[in-house]
Coordinates of C-alpha atoms in Angstrom, one line a residue:
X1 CA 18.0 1.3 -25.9
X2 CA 16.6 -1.1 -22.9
X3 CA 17.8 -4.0 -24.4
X4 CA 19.9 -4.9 -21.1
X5 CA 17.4 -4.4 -19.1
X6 CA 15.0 -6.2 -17.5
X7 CA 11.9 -4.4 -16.4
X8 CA 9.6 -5.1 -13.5
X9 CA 6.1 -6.6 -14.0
X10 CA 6.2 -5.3 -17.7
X11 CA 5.8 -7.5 -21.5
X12 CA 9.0 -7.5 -23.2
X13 CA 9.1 -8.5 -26.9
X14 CA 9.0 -7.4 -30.7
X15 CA 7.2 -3.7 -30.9
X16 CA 7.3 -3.1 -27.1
X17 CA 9.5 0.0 -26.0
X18 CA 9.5 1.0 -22.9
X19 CA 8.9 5.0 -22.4
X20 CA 12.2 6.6 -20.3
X21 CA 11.9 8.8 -17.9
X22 CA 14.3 11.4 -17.1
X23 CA 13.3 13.9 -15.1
X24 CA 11.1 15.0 -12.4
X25 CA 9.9 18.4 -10.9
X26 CA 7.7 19.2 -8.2
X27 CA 4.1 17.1 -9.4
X28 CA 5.8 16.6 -13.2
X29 CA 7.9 14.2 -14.8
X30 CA 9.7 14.3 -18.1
X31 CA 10.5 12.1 -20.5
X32 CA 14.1 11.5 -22.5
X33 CA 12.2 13.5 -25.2
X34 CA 11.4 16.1 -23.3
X35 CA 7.6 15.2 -23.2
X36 CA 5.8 16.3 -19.9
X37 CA 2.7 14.6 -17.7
X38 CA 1.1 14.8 -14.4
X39 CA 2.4 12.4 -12.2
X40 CA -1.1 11.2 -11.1
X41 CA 0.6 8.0 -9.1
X42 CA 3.3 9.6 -7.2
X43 CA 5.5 7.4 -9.1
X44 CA 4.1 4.2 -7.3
X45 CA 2.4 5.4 -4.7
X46 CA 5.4 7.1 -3.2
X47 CA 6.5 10.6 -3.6
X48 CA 4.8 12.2 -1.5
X49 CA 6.5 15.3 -1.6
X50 CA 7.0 15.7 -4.8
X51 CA 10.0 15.6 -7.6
X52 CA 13.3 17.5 -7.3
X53 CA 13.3 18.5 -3.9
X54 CA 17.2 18.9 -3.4
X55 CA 17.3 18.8 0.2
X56 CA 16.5 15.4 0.3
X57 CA 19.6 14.9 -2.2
X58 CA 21.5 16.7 0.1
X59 CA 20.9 14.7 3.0
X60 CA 21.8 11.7 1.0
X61 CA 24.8 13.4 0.0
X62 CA 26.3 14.7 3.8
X63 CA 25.4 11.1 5.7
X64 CA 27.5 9.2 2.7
X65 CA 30.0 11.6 3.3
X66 CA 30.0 10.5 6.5
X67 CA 29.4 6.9 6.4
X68 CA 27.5 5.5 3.3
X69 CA 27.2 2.2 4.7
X70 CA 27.3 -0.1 8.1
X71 CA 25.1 -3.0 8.7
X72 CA 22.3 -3.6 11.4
X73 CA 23.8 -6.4 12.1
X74 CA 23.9 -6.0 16.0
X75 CA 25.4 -3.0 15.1
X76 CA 23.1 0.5 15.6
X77 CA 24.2 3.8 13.2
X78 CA 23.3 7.3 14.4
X79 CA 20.4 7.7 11.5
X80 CA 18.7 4.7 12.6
X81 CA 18.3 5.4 16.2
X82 CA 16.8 8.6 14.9
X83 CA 15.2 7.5 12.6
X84 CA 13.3 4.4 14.8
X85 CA 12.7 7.2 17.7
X86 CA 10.9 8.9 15.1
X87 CA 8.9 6.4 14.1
X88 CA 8.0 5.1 17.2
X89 CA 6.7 8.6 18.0
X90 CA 4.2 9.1 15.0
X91 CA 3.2 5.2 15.6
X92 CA -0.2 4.3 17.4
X93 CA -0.5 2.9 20.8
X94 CA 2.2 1.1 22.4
X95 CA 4.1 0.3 19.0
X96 CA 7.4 1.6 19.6
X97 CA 10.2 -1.4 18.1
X98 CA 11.2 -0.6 14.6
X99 CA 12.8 -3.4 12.7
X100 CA 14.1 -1.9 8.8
X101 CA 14.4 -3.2 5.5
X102 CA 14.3 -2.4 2.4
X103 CA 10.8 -2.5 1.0
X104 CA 7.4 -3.3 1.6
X105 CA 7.2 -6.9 0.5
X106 CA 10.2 -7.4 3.0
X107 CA 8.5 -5.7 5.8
X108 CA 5.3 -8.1 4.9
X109 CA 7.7 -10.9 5.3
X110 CA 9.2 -9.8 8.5
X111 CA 5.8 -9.3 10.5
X112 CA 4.4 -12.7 8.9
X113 CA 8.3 -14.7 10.5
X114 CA 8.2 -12.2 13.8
X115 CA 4.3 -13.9 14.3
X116 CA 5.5 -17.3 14.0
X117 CA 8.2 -17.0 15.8
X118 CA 6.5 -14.8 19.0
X119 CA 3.9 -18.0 19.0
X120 CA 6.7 -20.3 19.4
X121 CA 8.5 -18.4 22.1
X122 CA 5.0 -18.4 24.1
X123 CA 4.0 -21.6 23.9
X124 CA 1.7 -21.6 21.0
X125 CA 3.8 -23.5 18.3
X126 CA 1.3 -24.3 16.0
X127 CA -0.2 -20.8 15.4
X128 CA 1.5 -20.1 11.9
X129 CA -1.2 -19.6 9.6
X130 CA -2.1 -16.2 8.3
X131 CA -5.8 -14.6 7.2
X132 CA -5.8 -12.2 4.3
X133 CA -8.2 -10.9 1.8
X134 CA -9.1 -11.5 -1.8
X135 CA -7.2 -9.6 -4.6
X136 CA -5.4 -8.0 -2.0
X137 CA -1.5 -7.6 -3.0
X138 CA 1.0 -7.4 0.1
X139 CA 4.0 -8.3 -2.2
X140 CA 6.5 -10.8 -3.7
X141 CA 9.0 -12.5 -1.8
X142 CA 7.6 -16.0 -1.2
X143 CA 5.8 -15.4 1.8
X144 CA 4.4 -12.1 1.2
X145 CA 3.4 -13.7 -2.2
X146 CA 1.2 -16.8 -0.2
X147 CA -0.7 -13.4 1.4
X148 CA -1.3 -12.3 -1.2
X149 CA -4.8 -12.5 -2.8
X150 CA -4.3 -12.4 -6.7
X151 CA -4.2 -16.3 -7.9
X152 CA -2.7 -15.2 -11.4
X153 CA 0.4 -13.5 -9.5
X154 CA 0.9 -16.5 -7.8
X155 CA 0.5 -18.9 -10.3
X156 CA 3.9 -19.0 -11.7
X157 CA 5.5 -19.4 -8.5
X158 CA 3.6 -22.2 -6.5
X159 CA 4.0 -24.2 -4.1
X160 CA 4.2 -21.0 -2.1
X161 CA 4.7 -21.2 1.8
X162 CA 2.3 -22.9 3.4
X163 CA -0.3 -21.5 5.9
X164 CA -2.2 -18.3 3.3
X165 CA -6.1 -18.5 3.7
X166 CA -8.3 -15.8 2.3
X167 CA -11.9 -13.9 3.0
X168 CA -13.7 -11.8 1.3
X169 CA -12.5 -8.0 0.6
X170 CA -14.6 -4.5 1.9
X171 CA -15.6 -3.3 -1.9
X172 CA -19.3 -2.5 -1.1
X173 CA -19.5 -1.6 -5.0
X174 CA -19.8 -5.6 -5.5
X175 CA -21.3 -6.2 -2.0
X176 CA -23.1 -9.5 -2.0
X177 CA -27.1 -9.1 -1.7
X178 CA -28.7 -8.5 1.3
X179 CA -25.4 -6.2 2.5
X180 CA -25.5 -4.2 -1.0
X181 CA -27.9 -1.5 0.4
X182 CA -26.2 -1.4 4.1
X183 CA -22.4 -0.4 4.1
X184 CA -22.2 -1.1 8.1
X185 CA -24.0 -4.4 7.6
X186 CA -21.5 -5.0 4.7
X187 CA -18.9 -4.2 6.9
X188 CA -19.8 -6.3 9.9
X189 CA -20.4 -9.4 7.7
X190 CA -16.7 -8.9 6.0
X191 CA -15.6 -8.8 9.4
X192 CA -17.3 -11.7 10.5
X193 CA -16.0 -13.8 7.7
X194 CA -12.8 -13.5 9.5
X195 CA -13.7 -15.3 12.6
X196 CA -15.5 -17.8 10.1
X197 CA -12.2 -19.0 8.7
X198 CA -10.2 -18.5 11.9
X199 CA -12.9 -21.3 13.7
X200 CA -12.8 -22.9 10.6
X201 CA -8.7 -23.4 10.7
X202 CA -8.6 -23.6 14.5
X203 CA -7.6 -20.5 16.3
X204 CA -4.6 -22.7 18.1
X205 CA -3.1 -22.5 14.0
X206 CA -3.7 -19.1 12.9
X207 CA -1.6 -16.4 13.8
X208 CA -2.1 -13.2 12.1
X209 CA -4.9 -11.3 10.0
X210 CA -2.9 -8.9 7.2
X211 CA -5.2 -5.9 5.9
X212 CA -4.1 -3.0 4.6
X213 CA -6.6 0.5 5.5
X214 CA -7.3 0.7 2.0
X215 CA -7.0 -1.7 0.0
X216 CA -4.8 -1.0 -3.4
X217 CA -5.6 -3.9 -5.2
X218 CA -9.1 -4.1 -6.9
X219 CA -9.0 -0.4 -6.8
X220 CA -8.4 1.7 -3.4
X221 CA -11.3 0.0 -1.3
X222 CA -11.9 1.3 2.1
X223 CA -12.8 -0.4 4.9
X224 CA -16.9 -0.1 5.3
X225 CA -18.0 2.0 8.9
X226 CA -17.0 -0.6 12.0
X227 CA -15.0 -3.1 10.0
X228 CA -11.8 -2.5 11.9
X229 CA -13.7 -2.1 15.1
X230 CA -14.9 -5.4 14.7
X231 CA -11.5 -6.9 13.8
X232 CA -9.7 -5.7 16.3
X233 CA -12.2 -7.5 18.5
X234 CA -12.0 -10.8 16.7
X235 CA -8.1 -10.7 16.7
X236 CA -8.6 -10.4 20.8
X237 CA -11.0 -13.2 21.3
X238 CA -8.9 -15.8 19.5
X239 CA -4.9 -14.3 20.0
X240 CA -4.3 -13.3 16.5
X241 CA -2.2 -10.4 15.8
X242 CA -3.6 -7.7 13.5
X243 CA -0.9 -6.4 11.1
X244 CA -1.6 -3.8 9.6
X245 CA 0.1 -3.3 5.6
X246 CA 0.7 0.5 5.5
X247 CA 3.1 0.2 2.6
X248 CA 1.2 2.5 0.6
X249 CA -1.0 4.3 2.9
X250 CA 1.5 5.1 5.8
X251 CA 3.0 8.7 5.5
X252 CA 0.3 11.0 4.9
X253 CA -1.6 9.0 2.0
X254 CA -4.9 9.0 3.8
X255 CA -4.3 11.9 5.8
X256 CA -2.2 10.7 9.0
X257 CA 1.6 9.7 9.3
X258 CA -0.5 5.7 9.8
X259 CA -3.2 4.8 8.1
X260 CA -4.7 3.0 11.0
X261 CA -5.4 6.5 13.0
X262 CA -7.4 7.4 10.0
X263 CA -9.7 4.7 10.8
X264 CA -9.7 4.7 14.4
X265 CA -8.0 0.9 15.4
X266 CA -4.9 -0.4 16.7
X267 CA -2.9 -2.6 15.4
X268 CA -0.3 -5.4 16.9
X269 CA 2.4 -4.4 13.7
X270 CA 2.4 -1.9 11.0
X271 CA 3.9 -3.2 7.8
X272 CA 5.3 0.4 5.7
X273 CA 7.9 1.4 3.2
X274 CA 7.1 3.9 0.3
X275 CA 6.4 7.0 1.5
X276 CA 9.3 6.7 4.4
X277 CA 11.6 8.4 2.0
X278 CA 9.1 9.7 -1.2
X279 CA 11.2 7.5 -3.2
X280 CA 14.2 9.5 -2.9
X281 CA 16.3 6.4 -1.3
X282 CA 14.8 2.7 -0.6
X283 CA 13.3 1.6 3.0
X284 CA 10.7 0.0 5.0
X285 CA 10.3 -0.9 8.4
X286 CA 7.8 -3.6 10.5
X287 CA 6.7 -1.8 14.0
X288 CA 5.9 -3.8 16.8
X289 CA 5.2 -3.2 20.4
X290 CA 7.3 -4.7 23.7
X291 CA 4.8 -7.3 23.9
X292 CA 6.2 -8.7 20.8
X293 CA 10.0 -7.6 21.3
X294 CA 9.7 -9.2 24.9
X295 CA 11.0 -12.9 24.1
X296 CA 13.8 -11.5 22.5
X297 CA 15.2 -9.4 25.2
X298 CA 16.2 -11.8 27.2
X299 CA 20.0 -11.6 26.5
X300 CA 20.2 -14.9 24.4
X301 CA 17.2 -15.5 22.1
X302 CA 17.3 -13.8 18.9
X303 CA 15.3 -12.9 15.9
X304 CA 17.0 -14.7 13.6
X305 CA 16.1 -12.2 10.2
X306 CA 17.3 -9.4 8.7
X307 CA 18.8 -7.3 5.5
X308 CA 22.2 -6.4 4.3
X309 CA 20.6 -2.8 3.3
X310 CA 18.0 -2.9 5.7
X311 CA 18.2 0.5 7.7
X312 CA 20.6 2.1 5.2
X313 CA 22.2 4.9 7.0
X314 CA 21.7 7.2 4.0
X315 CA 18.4 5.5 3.0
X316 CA 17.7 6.7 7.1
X317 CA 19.0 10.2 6.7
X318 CA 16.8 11.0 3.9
X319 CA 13.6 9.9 5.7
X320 CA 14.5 12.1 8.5
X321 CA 14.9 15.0 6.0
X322 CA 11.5 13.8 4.2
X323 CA 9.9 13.7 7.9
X324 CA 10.8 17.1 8.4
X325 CA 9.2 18.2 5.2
X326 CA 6.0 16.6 6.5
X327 CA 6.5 18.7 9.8
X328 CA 7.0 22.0 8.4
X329 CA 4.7 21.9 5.4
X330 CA 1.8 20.2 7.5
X331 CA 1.2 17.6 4.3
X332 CA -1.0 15.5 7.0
X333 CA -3.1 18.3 7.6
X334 CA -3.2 19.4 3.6
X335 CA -4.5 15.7 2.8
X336 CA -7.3 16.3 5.2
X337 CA -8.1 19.5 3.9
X338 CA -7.8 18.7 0.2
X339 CA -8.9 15.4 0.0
X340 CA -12.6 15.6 -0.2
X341 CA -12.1 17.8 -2.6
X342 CA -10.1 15.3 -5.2
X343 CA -13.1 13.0 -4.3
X344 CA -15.3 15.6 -5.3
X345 CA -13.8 16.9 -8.6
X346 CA -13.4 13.0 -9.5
X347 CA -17.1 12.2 -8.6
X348 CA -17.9 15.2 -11.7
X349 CA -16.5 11.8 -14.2
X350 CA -20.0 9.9 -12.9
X351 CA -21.6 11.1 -15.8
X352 CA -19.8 9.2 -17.6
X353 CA -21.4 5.8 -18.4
X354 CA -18.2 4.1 -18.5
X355 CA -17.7 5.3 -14.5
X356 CA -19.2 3.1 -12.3
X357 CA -17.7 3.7 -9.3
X358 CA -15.8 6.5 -7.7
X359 CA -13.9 5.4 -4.4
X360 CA -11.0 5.9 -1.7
X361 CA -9.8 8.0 0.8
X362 CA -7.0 11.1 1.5
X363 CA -5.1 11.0 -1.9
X364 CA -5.6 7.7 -2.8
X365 CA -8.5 7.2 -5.3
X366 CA -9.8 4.6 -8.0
X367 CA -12.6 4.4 -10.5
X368 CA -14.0 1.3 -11.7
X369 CA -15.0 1.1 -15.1
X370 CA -17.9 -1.1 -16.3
X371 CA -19.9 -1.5 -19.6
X372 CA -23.2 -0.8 -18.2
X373 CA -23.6 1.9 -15.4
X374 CA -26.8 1.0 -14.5
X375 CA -26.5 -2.5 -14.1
X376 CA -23.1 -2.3 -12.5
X377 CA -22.0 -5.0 -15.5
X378 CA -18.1 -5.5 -15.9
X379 CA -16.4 -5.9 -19.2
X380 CA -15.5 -9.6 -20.9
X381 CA -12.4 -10.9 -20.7
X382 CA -12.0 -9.8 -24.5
X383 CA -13.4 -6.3 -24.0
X384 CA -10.8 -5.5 -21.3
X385 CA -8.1 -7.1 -23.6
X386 CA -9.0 -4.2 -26.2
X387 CA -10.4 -1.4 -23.7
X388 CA -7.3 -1.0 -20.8
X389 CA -4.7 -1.2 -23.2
X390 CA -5.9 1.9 -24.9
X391 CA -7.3 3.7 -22.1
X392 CA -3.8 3.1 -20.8
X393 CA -1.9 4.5 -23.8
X394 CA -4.5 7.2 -24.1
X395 CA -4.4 8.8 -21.1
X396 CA -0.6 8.7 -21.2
X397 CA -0.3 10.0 -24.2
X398 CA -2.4 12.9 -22.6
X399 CA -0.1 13.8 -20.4
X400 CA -1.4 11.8 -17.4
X401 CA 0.7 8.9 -15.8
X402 CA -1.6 6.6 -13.7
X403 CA -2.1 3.0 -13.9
X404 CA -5.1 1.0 -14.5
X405 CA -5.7 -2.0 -11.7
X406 CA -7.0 -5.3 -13.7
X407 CA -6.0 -7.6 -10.1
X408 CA -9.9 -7.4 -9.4
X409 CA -12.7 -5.5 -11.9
X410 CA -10.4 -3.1 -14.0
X411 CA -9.7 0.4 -12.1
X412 CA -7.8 3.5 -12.9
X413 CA -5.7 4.5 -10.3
X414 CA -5.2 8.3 -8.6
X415 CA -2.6 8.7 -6.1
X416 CA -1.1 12.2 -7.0
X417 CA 1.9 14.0 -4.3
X418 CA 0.3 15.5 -1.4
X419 CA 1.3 18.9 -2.6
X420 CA -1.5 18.7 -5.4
X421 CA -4.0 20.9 -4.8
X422 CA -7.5 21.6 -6.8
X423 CA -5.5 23.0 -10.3
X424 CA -3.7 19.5 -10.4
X425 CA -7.5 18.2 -9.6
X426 CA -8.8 19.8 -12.3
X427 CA -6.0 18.4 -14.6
X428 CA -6.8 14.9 -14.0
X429 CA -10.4 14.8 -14.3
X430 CA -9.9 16.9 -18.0
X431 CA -7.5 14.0 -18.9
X432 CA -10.1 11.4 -17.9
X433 CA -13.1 13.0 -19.3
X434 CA -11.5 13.3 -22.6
X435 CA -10.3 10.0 -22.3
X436 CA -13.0 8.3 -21.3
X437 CA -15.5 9.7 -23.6
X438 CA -13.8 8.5 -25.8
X439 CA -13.3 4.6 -24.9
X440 CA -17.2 4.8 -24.2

């Protein structure tokens, strides 16, 4: 059935067939059999408002009608001025210049070429490096890729572009000792790290620190009390812009339209994508302020980047529409209310020895899975070989869809719609529970 086609970060070969599905509603998706689960992931971390909601298909629908496509391309379109006054309003601060693309990776690569090239135009040519974090995933174009912390996705595709250096993550669960009894001492020390390997480079090369909020990769780690504080502080004393890669906690994931006013910093760009549209039509979008936009609006210098699709005038329309569905059904607001609560119901799985750590924040959890509780001790190489397989296939086959992260210690992965309430809660830790019993 799938014999054409080529699927993305997924085994192909004899006895491997890929499960179709057909159909979503609401927080549920369908198979081509007719088989139901819980979307625990919001597909990938992205439809926020759920499955089948036919305005947004209507929106699609009226601005093709009307024009289905024009390029950026020092052209403008009505649903992208909208759509960038929009965004400028929900953004922090003083960001207000939205550049679109397509994805996430692409706005990655965007705000790591708009660095080197602002440092170029202000007389600082040889700031081009950029700081990110271990196991850390900010995408796969080649750049993005180099940022990227996860040496076996990189692997294949090396030499990568020139200029990645990596520090240590925020995952207090494997803070190094003396930190592991102190999460603001962790914190400050991760921080510091920072500034370490910015003196160590020479702050005339480096030119931008990417962190996302939480981090997705190793398992939805948050930032420890004061890290970003401290960061933003570091990024001043040696003139290196802090991006910060929203592309899966921007638009309500953690409880605000950014991620970064959920943790009280500002950032010099926002990297998002995902939940811009819930999945309903493909974009993303890199958010600057006029500090950065400055060199280029001099009449003759010009950004020399950009996407055939970037900014899709349909792809535009239906984030408006999604926007307004944000709006009227306050989904910020439910994410703050309902969120310790998934962290709660979630937490009931500790007593489970398998669960050795429950963490995350708004709708956007993980839990690590170790052999020993007690000891915090992680599985073999082997033992995960055997164990996430059929954890994976189990819990599926229960009706759950989730993933289980294996970039860092292996992690199952909770990122349901921000319409899920506690009866969705409820349904996801039953899944587990069964599931995990078992596997222990």
């Amino acid at each position: 059935m799938t014999d054409n086609l080529w699927l993305h970060f997924a085994r192909h070969g004899p006895g491997i067939t890929a499960p179709v599905i057909a159909r979503g509603e609401g927080v549920t998706i369908w198979d081509d059999r007719g088989k139901s689960y819980l979307d625990g992931l919001s597909g990938l971390f992205v439809v926020q408002v759920g499955h089948g909601r036919a305005e947004l298909a209507e929106a699609a629908a009226r601005q093709a009608s009307t024009l289905a496509y024009f390029p950026l391309w020092s052209y403008a379109t009505p649903t992208a001025i909208e759509l960038a006054k929009r965004i400028a309003r929900y953004a922090p601060g003083d960001l207000n210049r939205v550049f679109f693309t397509t994805g996430g990776g692409e706005a990655v690569e965007t705000a790591w070429k708009l660095a080197k090239h602002y440092f170029k135009l202000t007389g600082k040519p040889g700031k081009y490096k950029v700081i990110s974090r271990a196991v850390a995933y900010h995408g796969t174009p080649q750049g993005a890729l180099a940022i990227t912390g996860v040496p076996a996705q990189k692997a294949p595709f090396e030499p990568l572009t020139p200029g990645a250096v990596k520090v240590p993550n925020t995952n207090f669960y494997r803070a190094p000792e003396p930190f592991n009894a102190d999460a603001k001492a962790f914190g400050q020390w991760a921080a510091d790290r920072i500034a370490e390997a910015i003196e160590f480079e020479g702050a005339d090369t480096v030119a931008a620190v990417f962190l996302e909020p939480v981090q997705n990769a190793g398992g939805s780690i948050p930032p420890p009390p004061g890290y970003f504080e401290r960061v933003r502080q570091i990024c001043d004393d040696y003139d290196v812009l802090l991006v910060s890669d929203e592309v899966i906690c921007a638009f309500g994931r953690i409880g605000s339209m950014f991620a970064c006013d959920d943790f009280g910093y500002q950032p010099d760009m926002i990297a998002c994508a995902k939940g811009m549209t819930s999945g309903y039509s493909p974009i993303g979008a890199m958010i600057a302020s006029d500090r950065l936009f400055e060199p280029f609006n001099d009449g003759t210098t010009m950004f020399p980047h950009g996407y055939t699709f970037g900014g899709h005038p349909v792809s535009a329309a239906v984030a408006l529409a999604n926007l307004d569905i944000f709006e009227r059904e306050g989904l910020n607001d439910r994410v703050k209310q309902h969120g310790p609560a998934l962290r709660a119901t979630l937490e009931r799985l500790y007593d489970l020895p398998i669960v050795g750590d429950v963490r995350g924040e708004g709708y956007f959890y993980s839990l690590e899975l170790v052999k020993d509780q007690a000891s915090r001790q992680t599985f073999t190489a082997e033992e995960r070989g055997r164990l996430v397989p059929a954890i994976s296939s189990a819990l599926y086959d229960a009706g759950l869809y989730c993933r289980i992260d294996e970039r860092g210690d292996p992690a199952i992965q909770i990122a349901p719609p921000l319409i899920c309430g506690q009866a969705e809660f409820d349904q996801i830790e039953s899944i587990l529970r069964a599931v995990l019993t078992e596997a222990a």
